[in-house]
């Protein structure tokens, strides 16, 4: 048994246990949100590949960074952290889009 009762019995402050459980729930929600986001960006990458569009859109990326920085400020979150996080996610998305485009081009060349 490793639930809150066990942790409390081990001398761990019950409030700390509750807070950690909330953090665990937020972490799970973030993972599911990121998974959904990447499913959507996968479809964007497929569309871009079919239309011959580049994997990266620097104008959109700049607008998104500015938008997320403002949201972060409104949410009282460090905007530099938000930008770093979004930049990491966007780099991964671009990598996926490049792979999708390369696979699409290889299929098209075989036709």
Coordinates of N, CA and C in Angstrom, one line a residue:
X1 N 0.8 -1.2 0.0 CA 0.0 0.0 0.0 C 0.9 1.2 0.0
X2 N 0.6 2.2 -1.0 CA 1.5 3.4 -1.0 C 0.7 4.6 -1.2
X3 N -0.5 4.6 -0.7 CA -1.4 5.8 -0.8 C -1.1 6.8 0.3
X4 N -1.9 7.8 0.4 CA -1.7 8.9 1.3 C -1.6 8.4 2.8
X5 N -2.4 7.4 3.1 CA -2.4 6.8 4.5 C -1.1 6.3 4.8
X6 N -0.5 5.5 3.9 CA 0.8 4.9 4.1 C 1.9 6.0 4.3
X7 N 1.8 7.1 3.4 CA 2.8 8.1 3.5 C 2.6 8.9 4.9
X8 N 1.4 9.1 5.3 CA 1.2 9.7 6.6 C 1.7 8.9 7.7
X9 N 1.5 7.5 7.6 CA 2.0 6.6 8.6 C 3.5 6.6 8.6
X10 N 4.1 7.0 7.5 CA 5.6 7.0 7.5 C 6.1 8.4 8.0
X11 N 5.2 9.2 8.4 CA 5.6 10.5 9.0 C 5.7 11.6 8.0
X12 N 5.2 11.4 6.8 CA 5.2 12.5 5.8 C 3.9 13.4 6.1
X13 N 4.2 14.7 6.1 CA 3.1 15.6 6.4 C 1.9 15.4 5.4
X14 N 0.7 15.3 5.9 CA -0.5 15.0 5.1 C -0.7 16.1 4.0
X15 N -0.4 17.4 4.4 CA -0.5 18.5 3.4 C 0.5 18.3 2.3
X16 N 1.7 17.9 2.6 CA 2.7 17.6 1.6 C 2.2 16.5 0.6
X17 N 1.6 15.5 1.2 CA 1.1 14.4 0.4 C 0.0 14.9 -0.5
X18 N -0.9 15.7 0.0 CA -2.0 16.2 -0.8 C -1.5 17.1 -2.0
X19 N -0.5 17.9 -1.6 CA 0.1 18.8 -2.6 C 0.8 18.0 -3.7
X20 N 1.5 17.0 -3.3 CA 2.2 16.1 -4.3 C 1.2 15.4 -5.2
X21 N 0.1 14.9 -4.6 CA -0.9 14.3 -5.4 C -1.5 15.3 -6.5
X22 N -1.7 16.5 -6.1 CA -2.2 17.5 -7.0 C -1.1 17.7 -8.1
X23 N 0.1 17.8 -7.7 CA 1.2 18.0 -8.7 C 1.2 16.8 -9.7
X24 N 1.1 15.6 -9.2 CA 1.0 14.4 -10.0 C -0.2 14.5 -11.0
X25 N -1.3 14.9 -10.5 CA -2.5 15.1 -11.4 C -2.2 16.1 -12.5
X26 N -1.6 17.2 -12.1 CA -1.2 18.3 -13.2 C -0.2 17.7 -14.2
X27 N 0.8 16.9 -13.7 CA 1.7 16.3 -14.6 C 1.0 15.4 -15.6
X28 N 0.1 14.6 -15.1 CA -0.6 13.7 -16.0 C -1.4 14.5 -17.0
X29 N -2.1 15.6 -16.6 CA -2.9 16.4 -17.5 C -2.0 17.0 -18.5
X30 N -0.8 17.5 -18.1 CA 0.1 18.1 -19.1 C 0.6 17.1 -20.2
X31 N 0.8 15.9 -19.7 CA 1.2 14.8 -20.7 C 0.1 14.6 -21.7
X32 N -1.1 14.5 -21.2 CA -2.2 14.2 -22.1 C -2.5 15.4 -23.1
X33 N -2.3 16.6 -22.5 CA -2.4 17.9 -23.4 C -1.4 17.9 -24.4
X34 N -0.1 17.6 -24.0 CA 1.0 17.6 -25.0 C 0.7 16.5 -26.1
X35 N 0.2 15.4 -25.7 CA -0.1 14.3 -26.7 C -1.1 14.8 -27.7
X36 N -2.1 15.4 -27.2 CA -3.2 15.9 -28.1 C -2.6 17.0 -29.0
X37 N -1.8 17.9 -28.4 CA -1.2 18.9 -29.2 C -0.3 18.3 -30.4
X38 N 0.5 17.3 -30.0 CA 1.3 16.7 -31.0 C 0.5 15.9 -32.1
X39 N -0.7 15.3 -31.7 CA -1.6 14.7 -32.7 C -2.0 15.8 -33.7
X40 N -2.3 16.9 -33.2 CA -2.8 18.0 -34.1 C -1.6 18.5 -34.9
X41 N -0.5 18.7 -34.4 CA 0.7 19.2 -35.2 C 1.1 18.1 -36.2
X42 N 0.9 16.9 -35.9 CA 1.1 15.8 -36.8 C 0.3 16.0 -38.1
X43 N -1.0 16.3 -37.9 CA -1.9 16.6 -39.0 C -1.4 17.8 -39.8
X44 N -1.0 18.9 -39.1 CA -0.5 20.1 -39.7 C 0.7 19.7 -40.6
X45 N 1.6 18.9 -40.0 CA 2.8 18.5 -40.8 C 2.4 17.7 -42.0
X46 N 1.4 16.8 -42.0 CA 1.0 16.1 -43.1 C 0.4 17.0 -44.2
X47 N -0.4 18.0 -43.7 CA -0.9 19.0 -44.7 C 0.2 19.8 -45.3
X48 N 1.1 20.3 -44.5 CA 2.2 21.1 -45.1 C 3.0 20.2 -46.1
X49 N 3.2 19.0 -45.8 CA 4.0 18.1 -46.8 C 3.2 18.0 -48.1
X50 N 1.9 17.8 -48.0 CA 1.1 17.6 -49.2 C 1.1 18.9 -50.0
X51 N 1.1 20.1 -49.3 CA 1.0 21.4 -50.0 C 2.4 21.9 -50.4
X52 N 3.5 21.2 -50.0 CA 4.8 21.6 -50.3 C 5.3 22.9 -49.4
X53 N 4.6 23.0 -48.3 CA 5.0 24.1 -47.4 C 6.2 23.8 -46.5
X54 N 7.0 24.8 -46.1 CA 8.1 24.5 -45.2 C 7.7 24.0 -43.8
X55 N 8.6 23.2 -43.2 CA 8.3 22.7 -41.9 C 8.2 23.8 -40.8
X56 N 8.9 24.8 -41.0 CA 9.0 25.9 -40.1 C 8.3 27.2 -40.6
X57 N 7.6 27.9 -39.7 CA 7.0 29.2 -40.1 C 7.4 30.2 -39.1
X58 N 8.6 30.8 -39.3 CA 9.1 31.7 -38.3 C 8.2 32.9 -37.9
X59 N 7.4 33.4 -38.8 CA 6.4 34.4 -38.5 C 5.4 34.0 -37.4
X60 N 4.8 32.8 -37.7 CA 3.9 32.2 -36.8 C 4.5 31.9 -35.4
X61 N 5.7 31.4 -35.5 CA 6.4 31.0 -34.3 C 6.7 32.3 -33.4
X62 N 7.1 33.4 -34.0 CA 7.3 34.6 -33.3 C 6.0 35.1 -32.7
X63 N 4.9 35.1 -33.4 CA 3.6 35.5 -32.9 C 3.2 34.6 -31.7
X64 N 3.4 33.3 -31.8 CA 3.1 32.4 -30.7 C 3.9 32.7 -29.5
X65 N 5.2 33.0 -29.7 CA 6.0 33.3 -28.5 C 5.5 34.5 -27.8
X66 N 5.2 35.6 -28.6 CA 4.7 36.8 -28.0 C 3.4 36.6 -27.3
X67 N 2.5 35.8 -27.9 CA 1.2 35.5 -27.3 C 1.4 34.7 -26.0
X68 N 2.3 33.7 -26.0 CA 2.5 32.9 -24.8 C 3.2 33.7 -23.7
X69 N 4.1 34.6 -24.1 CA 4.7 35.4 -23.0 C 3.7 36.3 -22.3
X70 N 2.7 36.8 -23.1 CA 1.6 37.6 -22.5 C 0.8 36.7 -21.6
X71 N 0.4 35.6 -22.1 CA -0.4 34.6 -21.3 C 0.3 34.3 -20.0
X72 N 1.6 34.1 -20.1 CA 2.4 33.7 -18.9 C 2.4 34.9 -17.9
X73 N 2.6 36.1 -18.4 CA 2.5 37.2 -17.5 C 1.2 37.3 -16.8
X74 N 0.1 37.2 -17.6 CA -1.2 37.2 -17.0 C -1.5 36.1 -16.0
X75 N -0.8 34.9 -16.2 CA -1.0 33.8 -15.3 C 0.0 33.8 -14.1
X76 N 0.9 34.9 -14.1 CA 1.9 35.0 -13.1 C 2.9 33.9 -13.2
X77 N 3.3 33.5 -14.4 CA 4.3 32.5 -14.7 C 5.4 33.3 -15.4
X78 N 6.6 32.9 -15.1 CA 7.8 33.5 -15.6 C 7.7 33.4 -17.2
X79 N 7.7 34.6 -17.9 CA 7.5 34.5 -19.3 C 8.8 33.9 -20.0
X80 N 10.0 34.0 -19.4 CA 11.1 33.4 -20.0 C 11.0 31.9 -20.0
X81 N 10.5 31.4 -18.9 CA 10.2 29.9 -18.8 C 9.2 29.5 -19.8
X82 N 8.1 30.3 -20.0 CA 7.1 29.9 -21.0 C 7.7 29.9 -22.4
X83 N 8.6 30.9 -22.7 CA 9.2 31.0 -24.0 C 10.2 29.8 -24.2
X84 N 10.9 29.5 -23.2 CA 11.8 28.3 -23.3 C 11.1 27.0 -23.5
X85 N 10.0 26.9 -22.8 CA 9.2 25.7 -23.0 C 8.6 25.6 -24.4
X86 N 8.0 26.7 -24.9 CA 7.4 26.7 -26.2 C 8.4 26.5 -27.3
X87 N 9.6 27.1 -27.1 CA 10.7 27.0 -28.1 C 11.1 25.5 -28.2
X88 N 11.2 24.8 -27.0 CA 11.5 23.4 -27.0 C 10.4 22.6 -27.8
X89 N 9.2 22.9 -27.5 CA 8.1 22.2 -28.2 C 8.1 22.4 -29.7
X90 N 8.2 23.7 -30.1 CA 8.2 24.0 -31.5 C 9.4 23.4 -32.2
X91 N 10.6 23.3 -31.6 CA 11.7 22.6 -32.2 C 11.4 21.2 -32.5
X92 N 10.7 20.5 -31.5 CA 10.3 19.1 -31.7 C 9.3 19.0 -32.8
X93 N 8.3 19.9 -32.9 CA 7.3 19.9 -33.9 C 8.0 20.0 -35.3
X94 N 8.9 21.0 -35.4 CA 9.6 21.2 -36.7 C 10.3 19.9 -37.1
X95 N 11.0 19.3 -36.1 CA 11.7 18.0 -36.4 C 10.7 17.0 -37.0
X96 N 9.5 16.9 -36.3 CA 8.5 15.9 -36.8 C 8.1 16.3 -38.2
X97 N 7.8 17.6 -38.5 CA 7.4 18.1 -39.8 C 8.4 17.7 -40.8
X98 N 9.7 17.9 -40.5 CA 10.7 17.6 -41.5 C 10.7 16.1 -41.8
X99 N 10.5 15.3 -40.8 CA 10.5 13.8 -41.0 C 9.3 13.5 -41.9
X100 N 8.1 14.1 -41.6 CA 6.9 13.8 -42.4 C 7.1 14.2 -43.8
X101 N 7.7 15.4 -44.0 CA 8.0 15.9 -45.4 C 8.9 15.0 -46.1
X102 N 10.0 14.5 -45.5 CA 10.9 13.6 -46.1 C 10.2 12.3 -46.5
X103 N 9.4 11.8 -45.6 CA 8.7 10.5 -46.0 C 7.7 10.8 -47.1
X104 N 7.0 11.9 -47.1 CA 6.1 12.3 -48.1 C 6.8 12.4 -49.5
X105 N 7.9 13.1 -49.5 CA 8.7 13.2 -50.7 C 9.2 11.9 -51.3
X106 N 9.6 11.0 -50.4 CA 10.1 9.7 -50.8 C 9.0 8.9 -51.4
X107 N 7.8 9.0 -50.9 CA 6.6 8.3 -51.5 C 6.3 8.9 -52.8
X108 N 6.3 10.2 -52.9 CA 6.0 10.9 -54.2 C 7.0 10.5 -55.3
X109 N 8.3 10.4 -54.9 CA 9.3 10.1 -55.9 C 9.1 8.6 -56.4
X110 N 8.5 7.7 -55.6 CA 8.3 6.4 -56.1 C 7.1 6.3 -57.0
X111 N 6.3 7.3 -57.1 CA 5.1 7.2 -57.9 C 5.4 7.3 -59.4

